[in-house]
mmCIF file of C-alpha atoms in Angstrom:
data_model
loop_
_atom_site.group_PDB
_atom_site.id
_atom_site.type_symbol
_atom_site.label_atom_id
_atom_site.label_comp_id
_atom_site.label_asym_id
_atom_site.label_seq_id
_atom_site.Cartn_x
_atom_site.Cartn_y
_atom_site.Cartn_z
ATOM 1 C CA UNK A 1 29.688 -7.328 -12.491
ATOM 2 C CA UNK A 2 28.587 -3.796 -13.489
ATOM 3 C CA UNK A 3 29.492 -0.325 -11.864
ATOM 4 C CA UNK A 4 25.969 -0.247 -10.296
ATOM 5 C CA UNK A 5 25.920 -4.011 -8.967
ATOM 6 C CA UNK A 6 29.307 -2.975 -7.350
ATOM 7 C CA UNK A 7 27.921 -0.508 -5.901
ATOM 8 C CA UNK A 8 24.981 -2.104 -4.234
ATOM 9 C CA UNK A 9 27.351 -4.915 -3.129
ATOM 10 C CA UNK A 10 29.676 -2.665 -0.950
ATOM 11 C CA UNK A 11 26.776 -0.865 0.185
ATOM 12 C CA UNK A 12 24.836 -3.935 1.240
ATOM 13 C CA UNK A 13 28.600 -5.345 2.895
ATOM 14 C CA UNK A 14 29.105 -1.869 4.818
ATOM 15 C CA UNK A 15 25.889 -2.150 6.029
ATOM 16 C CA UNK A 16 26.395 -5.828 7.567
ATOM 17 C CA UNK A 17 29.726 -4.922 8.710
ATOM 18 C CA UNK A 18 28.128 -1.936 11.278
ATOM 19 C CA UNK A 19 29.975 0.767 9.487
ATOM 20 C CA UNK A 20 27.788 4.046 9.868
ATOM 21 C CA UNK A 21 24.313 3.676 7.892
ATOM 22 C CA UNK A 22 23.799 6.338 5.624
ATOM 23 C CA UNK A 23 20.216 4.605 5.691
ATOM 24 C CA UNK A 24 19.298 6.068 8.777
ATOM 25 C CA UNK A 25 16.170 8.045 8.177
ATOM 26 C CA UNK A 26 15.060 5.551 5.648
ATOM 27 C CA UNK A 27 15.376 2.390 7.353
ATOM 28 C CA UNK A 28 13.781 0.484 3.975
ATOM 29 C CA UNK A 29 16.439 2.101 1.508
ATOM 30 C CA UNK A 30 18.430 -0.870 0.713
ATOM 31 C CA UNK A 31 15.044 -2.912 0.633
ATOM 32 C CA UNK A 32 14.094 0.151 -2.134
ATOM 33 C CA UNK A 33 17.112 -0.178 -3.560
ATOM 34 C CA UNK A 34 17.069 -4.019 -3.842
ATOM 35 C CA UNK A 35 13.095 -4.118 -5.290
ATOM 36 C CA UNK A 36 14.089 -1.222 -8.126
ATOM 37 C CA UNK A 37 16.780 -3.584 -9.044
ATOM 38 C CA UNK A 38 14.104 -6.229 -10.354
ATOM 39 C CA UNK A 39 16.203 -7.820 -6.920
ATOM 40 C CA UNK A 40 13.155 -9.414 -5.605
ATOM 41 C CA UNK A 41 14.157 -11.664 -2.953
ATOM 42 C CA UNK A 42 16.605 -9.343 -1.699
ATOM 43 C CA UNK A 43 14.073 -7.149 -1.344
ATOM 44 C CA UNK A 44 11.762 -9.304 0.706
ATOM 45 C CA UNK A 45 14.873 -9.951 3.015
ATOM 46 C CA UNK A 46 15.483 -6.589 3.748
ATOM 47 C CA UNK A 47 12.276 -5.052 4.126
ATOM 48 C CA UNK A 48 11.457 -8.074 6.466
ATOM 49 C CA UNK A 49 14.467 -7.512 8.715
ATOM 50 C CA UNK A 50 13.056 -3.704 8.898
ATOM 51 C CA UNK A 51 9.806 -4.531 10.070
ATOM 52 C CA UNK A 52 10.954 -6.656 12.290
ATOM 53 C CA UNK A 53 13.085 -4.411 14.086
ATOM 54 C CA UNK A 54 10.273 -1.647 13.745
ATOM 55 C CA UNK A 55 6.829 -3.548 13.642
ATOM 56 C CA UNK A 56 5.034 -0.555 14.846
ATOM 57 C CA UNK A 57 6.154 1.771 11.921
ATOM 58 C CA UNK A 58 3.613 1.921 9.181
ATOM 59 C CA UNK A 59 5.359 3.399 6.690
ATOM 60 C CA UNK A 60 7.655 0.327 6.570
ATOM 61 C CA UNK A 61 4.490 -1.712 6.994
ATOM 62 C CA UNK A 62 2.977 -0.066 3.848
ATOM 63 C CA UNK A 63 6.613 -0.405 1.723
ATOM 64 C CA UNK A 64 6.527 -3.901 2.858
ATOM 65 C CA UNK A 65 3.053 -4.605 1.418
ATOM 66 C CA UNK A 66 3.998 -2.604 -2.265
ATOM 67 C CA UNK A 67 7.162 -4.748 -2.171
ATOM 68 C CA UNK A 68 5.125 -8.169 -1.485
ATOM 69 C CA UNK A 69 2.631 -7.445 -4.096
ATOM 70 C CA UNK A 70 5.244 -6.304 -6.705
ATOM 71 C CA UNK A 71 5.977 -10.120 -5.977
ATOM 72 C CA UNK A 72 2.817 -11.036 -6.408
ATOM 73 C CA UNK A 73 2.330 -12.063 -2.500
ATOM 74 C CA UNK A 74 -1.226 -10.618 -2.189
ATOM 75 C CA UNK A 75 -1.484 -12.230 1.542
ATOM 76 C CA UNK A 76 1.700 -11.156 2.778
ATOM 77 C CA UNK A 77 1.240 -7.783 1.716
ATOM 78 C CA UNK A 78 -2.445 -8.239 3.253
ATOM 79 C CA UNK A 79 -0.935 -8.856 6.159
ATOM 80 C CA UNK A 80 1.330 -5.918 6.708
ATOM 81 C CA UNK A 81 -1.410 -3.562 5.638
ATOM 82 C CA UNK A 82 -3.814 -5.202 8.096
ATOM 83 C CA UNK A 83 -1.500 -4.664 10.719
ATOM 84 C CA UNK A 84 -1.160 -0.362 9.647
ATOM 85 C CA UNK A 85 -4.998 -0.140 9.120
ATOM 86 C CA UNK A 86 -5.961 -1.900 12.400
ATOM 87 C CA UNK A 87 -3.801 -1.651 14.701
ATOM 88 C CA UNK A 88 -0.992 1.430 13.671
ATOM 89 C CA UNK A 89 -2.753 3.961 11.930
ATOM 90 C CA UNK A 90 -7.121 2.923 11.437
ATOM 91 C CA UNK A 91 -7.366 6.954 10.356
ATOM 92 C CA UNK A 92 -5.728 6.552 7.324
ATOM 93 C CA UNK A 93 -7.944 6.198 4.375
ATOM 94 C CA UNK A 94 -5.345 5.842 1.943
ATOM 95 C CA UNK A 95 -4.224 2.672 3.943
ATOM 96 C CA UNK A 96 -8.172 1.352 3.762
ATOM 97 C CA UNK A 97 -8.572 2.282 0.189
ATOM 98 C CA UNK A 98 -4.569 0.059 -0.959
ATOM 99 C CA UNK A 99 -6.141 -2.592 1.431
ATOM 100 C CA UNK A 100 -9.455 -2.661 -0.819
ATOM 101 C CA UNK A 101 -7.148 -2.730 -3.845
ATOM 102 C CA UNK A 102 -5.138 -5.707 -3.052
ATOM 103 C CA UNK A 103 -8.149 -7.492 -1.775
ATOM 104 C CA UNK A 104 -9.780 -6.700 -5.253
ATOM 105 C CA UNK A 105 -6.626 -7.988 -6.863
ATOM 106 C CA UNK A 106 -7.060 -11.281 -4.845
ATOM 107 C CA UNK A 107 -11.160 -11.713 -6.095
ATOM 108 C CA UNK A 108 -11.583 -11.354 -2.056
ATOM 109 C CA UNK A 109 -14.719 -8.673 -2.746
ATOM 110 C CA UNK A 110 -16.303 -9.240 0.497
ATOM 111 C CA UNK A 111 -13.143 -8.010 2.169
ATOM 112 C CA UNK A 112 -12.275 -5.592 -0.278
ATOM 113 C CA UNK A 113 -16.033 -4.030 0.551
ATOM 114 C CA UNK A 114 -15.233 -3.651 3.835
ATOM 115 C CA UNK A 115 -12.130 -2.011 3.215
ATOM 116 C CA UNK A 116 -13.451 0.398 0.802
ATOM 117 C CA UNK A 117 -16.436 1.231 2.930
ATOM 118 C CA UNK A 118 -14.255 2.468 5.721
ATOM 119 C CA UNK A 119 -12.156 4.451 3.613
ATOM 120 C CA UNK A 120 -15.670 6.188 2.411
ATOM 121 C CA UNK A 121 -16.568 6.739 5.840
ATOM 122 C CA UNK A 122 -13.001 8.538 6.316
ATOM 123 C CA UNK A 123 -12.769 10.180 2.907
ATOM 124 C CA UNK A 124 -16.195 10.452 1.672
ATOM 125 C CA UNK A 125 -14.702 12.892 -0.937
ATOM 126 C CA UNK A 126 -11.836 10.837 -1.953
ATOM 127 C CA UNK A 127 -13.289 8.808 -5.625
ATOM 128 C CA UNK A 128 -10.687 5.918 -5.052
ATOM 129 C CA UNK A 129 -12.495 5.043 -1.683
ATOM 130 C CA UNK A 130 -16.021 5.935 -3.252
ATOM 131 C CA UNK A 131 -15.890 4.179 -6.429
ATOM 132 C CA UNK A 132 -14.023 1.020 -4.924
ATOM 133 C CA UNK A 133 -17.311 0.859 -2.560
ATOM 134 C CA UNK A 134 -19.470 1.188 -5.778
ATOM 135 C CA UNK A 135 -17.745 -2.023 -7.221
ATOM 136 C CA UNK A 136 -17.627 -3.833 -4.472
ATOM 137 C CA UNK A 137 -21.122 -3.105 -2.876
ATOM 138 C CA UNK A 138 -22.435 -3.902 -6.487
ATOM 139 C CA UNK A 139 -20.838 -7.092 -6.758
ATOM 140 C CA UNK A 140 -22.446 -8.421 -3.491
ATOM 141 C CA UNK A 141 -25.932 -6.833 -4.453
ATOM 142 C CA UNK A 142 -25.970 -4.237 -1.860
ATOM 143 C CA UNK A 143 -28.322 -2.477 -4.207
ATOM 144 C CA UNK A 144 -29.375 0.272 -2.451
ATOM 145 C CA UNK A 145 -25.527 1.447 -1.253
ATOM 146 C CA UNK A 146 -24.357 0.442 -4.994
ATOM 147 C CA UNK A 147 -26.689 3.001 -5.624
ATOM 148 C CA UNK A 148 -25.512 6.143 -3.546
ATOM 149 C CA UNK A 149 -21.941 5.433 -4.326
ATOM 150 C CA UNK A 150 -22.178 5.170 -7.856
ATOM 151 C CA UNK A 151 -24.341 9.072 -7.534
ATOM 152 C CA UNK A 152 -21.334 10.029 -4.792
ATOM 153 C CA UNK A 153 -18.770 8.891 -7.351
ATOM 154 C CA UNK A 154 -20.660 10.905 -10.313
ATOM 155 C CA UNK A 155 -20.420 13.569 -8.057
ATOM 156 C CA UNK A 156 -17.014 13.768 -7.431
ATOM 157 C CA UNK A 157 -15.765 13.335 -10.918
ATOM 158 C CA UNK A 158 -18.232 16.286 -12.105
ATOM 159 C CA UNK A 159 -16.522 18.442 -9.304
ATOM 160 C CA UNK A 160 -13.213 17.451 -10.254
ATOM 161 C CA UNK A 161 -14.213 18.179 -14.252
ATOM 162 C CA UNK A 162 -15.485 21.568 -12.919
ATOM 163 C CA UNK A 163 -12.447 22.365 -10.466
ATOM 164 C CA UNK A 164 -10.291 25.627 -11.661
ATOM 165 C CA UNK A 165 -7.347 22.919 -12.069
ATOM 166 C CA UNK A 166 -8.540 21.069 -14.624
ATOM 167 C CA UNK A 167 -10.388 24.224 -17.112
ATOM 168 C CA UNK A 168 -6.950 25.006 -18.551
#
């Protein structure tokens, strides 16, 4: 067993034992730690046993979604994302735009439509939420709003091309 795998070992057996957690403000470290490994089901374990001591912290919620579909769990990672965008934090575009993503990932376009269309109607100037809508509304035929996203989504990359930032 290697230096690093030692490591991770005592850490993990420190942490059972109750010793003080220098995991504190991160309570999905050790799940981080396990999933950078290439330590998936360790992973899974951990982050699991996080959210189920803090279900109503999106931020685990979220890590627990990019750790199921590293896995390739598209529904489980659904799942906790549903939870954030629904019922935790329904503000959060970003959340709306990674729920559109996976649901994209999964051929699940109706669903991914809806989840890109909300993240339009929170960040109409964000080109992840806009051009997700495009696709998706596109796919279903919803001509006529295939239509004004694709011009939106011109839009915003023209901007961006024009922004001070990017004229270097």
């Amino acid at each position: 067993m290697g230096r690093p795998a030692r490591f991770a070992l005592v850490l993990v057996l420190v942490l059972q034992a109750g010793c003080a957690n220098p995991f504190a403000r991160n309570l999905g470290a050790v799940a981080d730690a396990y999933a950078t490994a290439g330590r998936h089901d360790e992973a899974v374990r951990e982050i699991e046993l996080a959210v189920r001591t803090h279900p109503r912290n999106p931020a685990l919620r979220e890590q627990a979604a990019r750790i199921h579909a590293q896995g390739g769990d598209l529904v489980r990672a659904i799942g906790h994302l549903e939870v954030v965008a629904v019922d935790l934090n329904p503000d959060d575009a970003g959340v709306w735009i990674a729920l559109g993503e996976l649901e994209t990932r999964r051929a699940n376009i109706a669903d991914a439509y809806v989840a890109y269309r909300r993240a339009a109607q929170l960040a109409p100037e964000e080109v992840r939420a806009v051009s997700g809508l495009a696709l998706a509304a596109d796919s279903l035929g919803f001509d006529d709003e295939a239509e004004a996203a694709y011009a939106s989504w011109a839009r915003l990359e023209q901007a961006q091309e024009a922004s001070p930032a990017n004229a270097r």
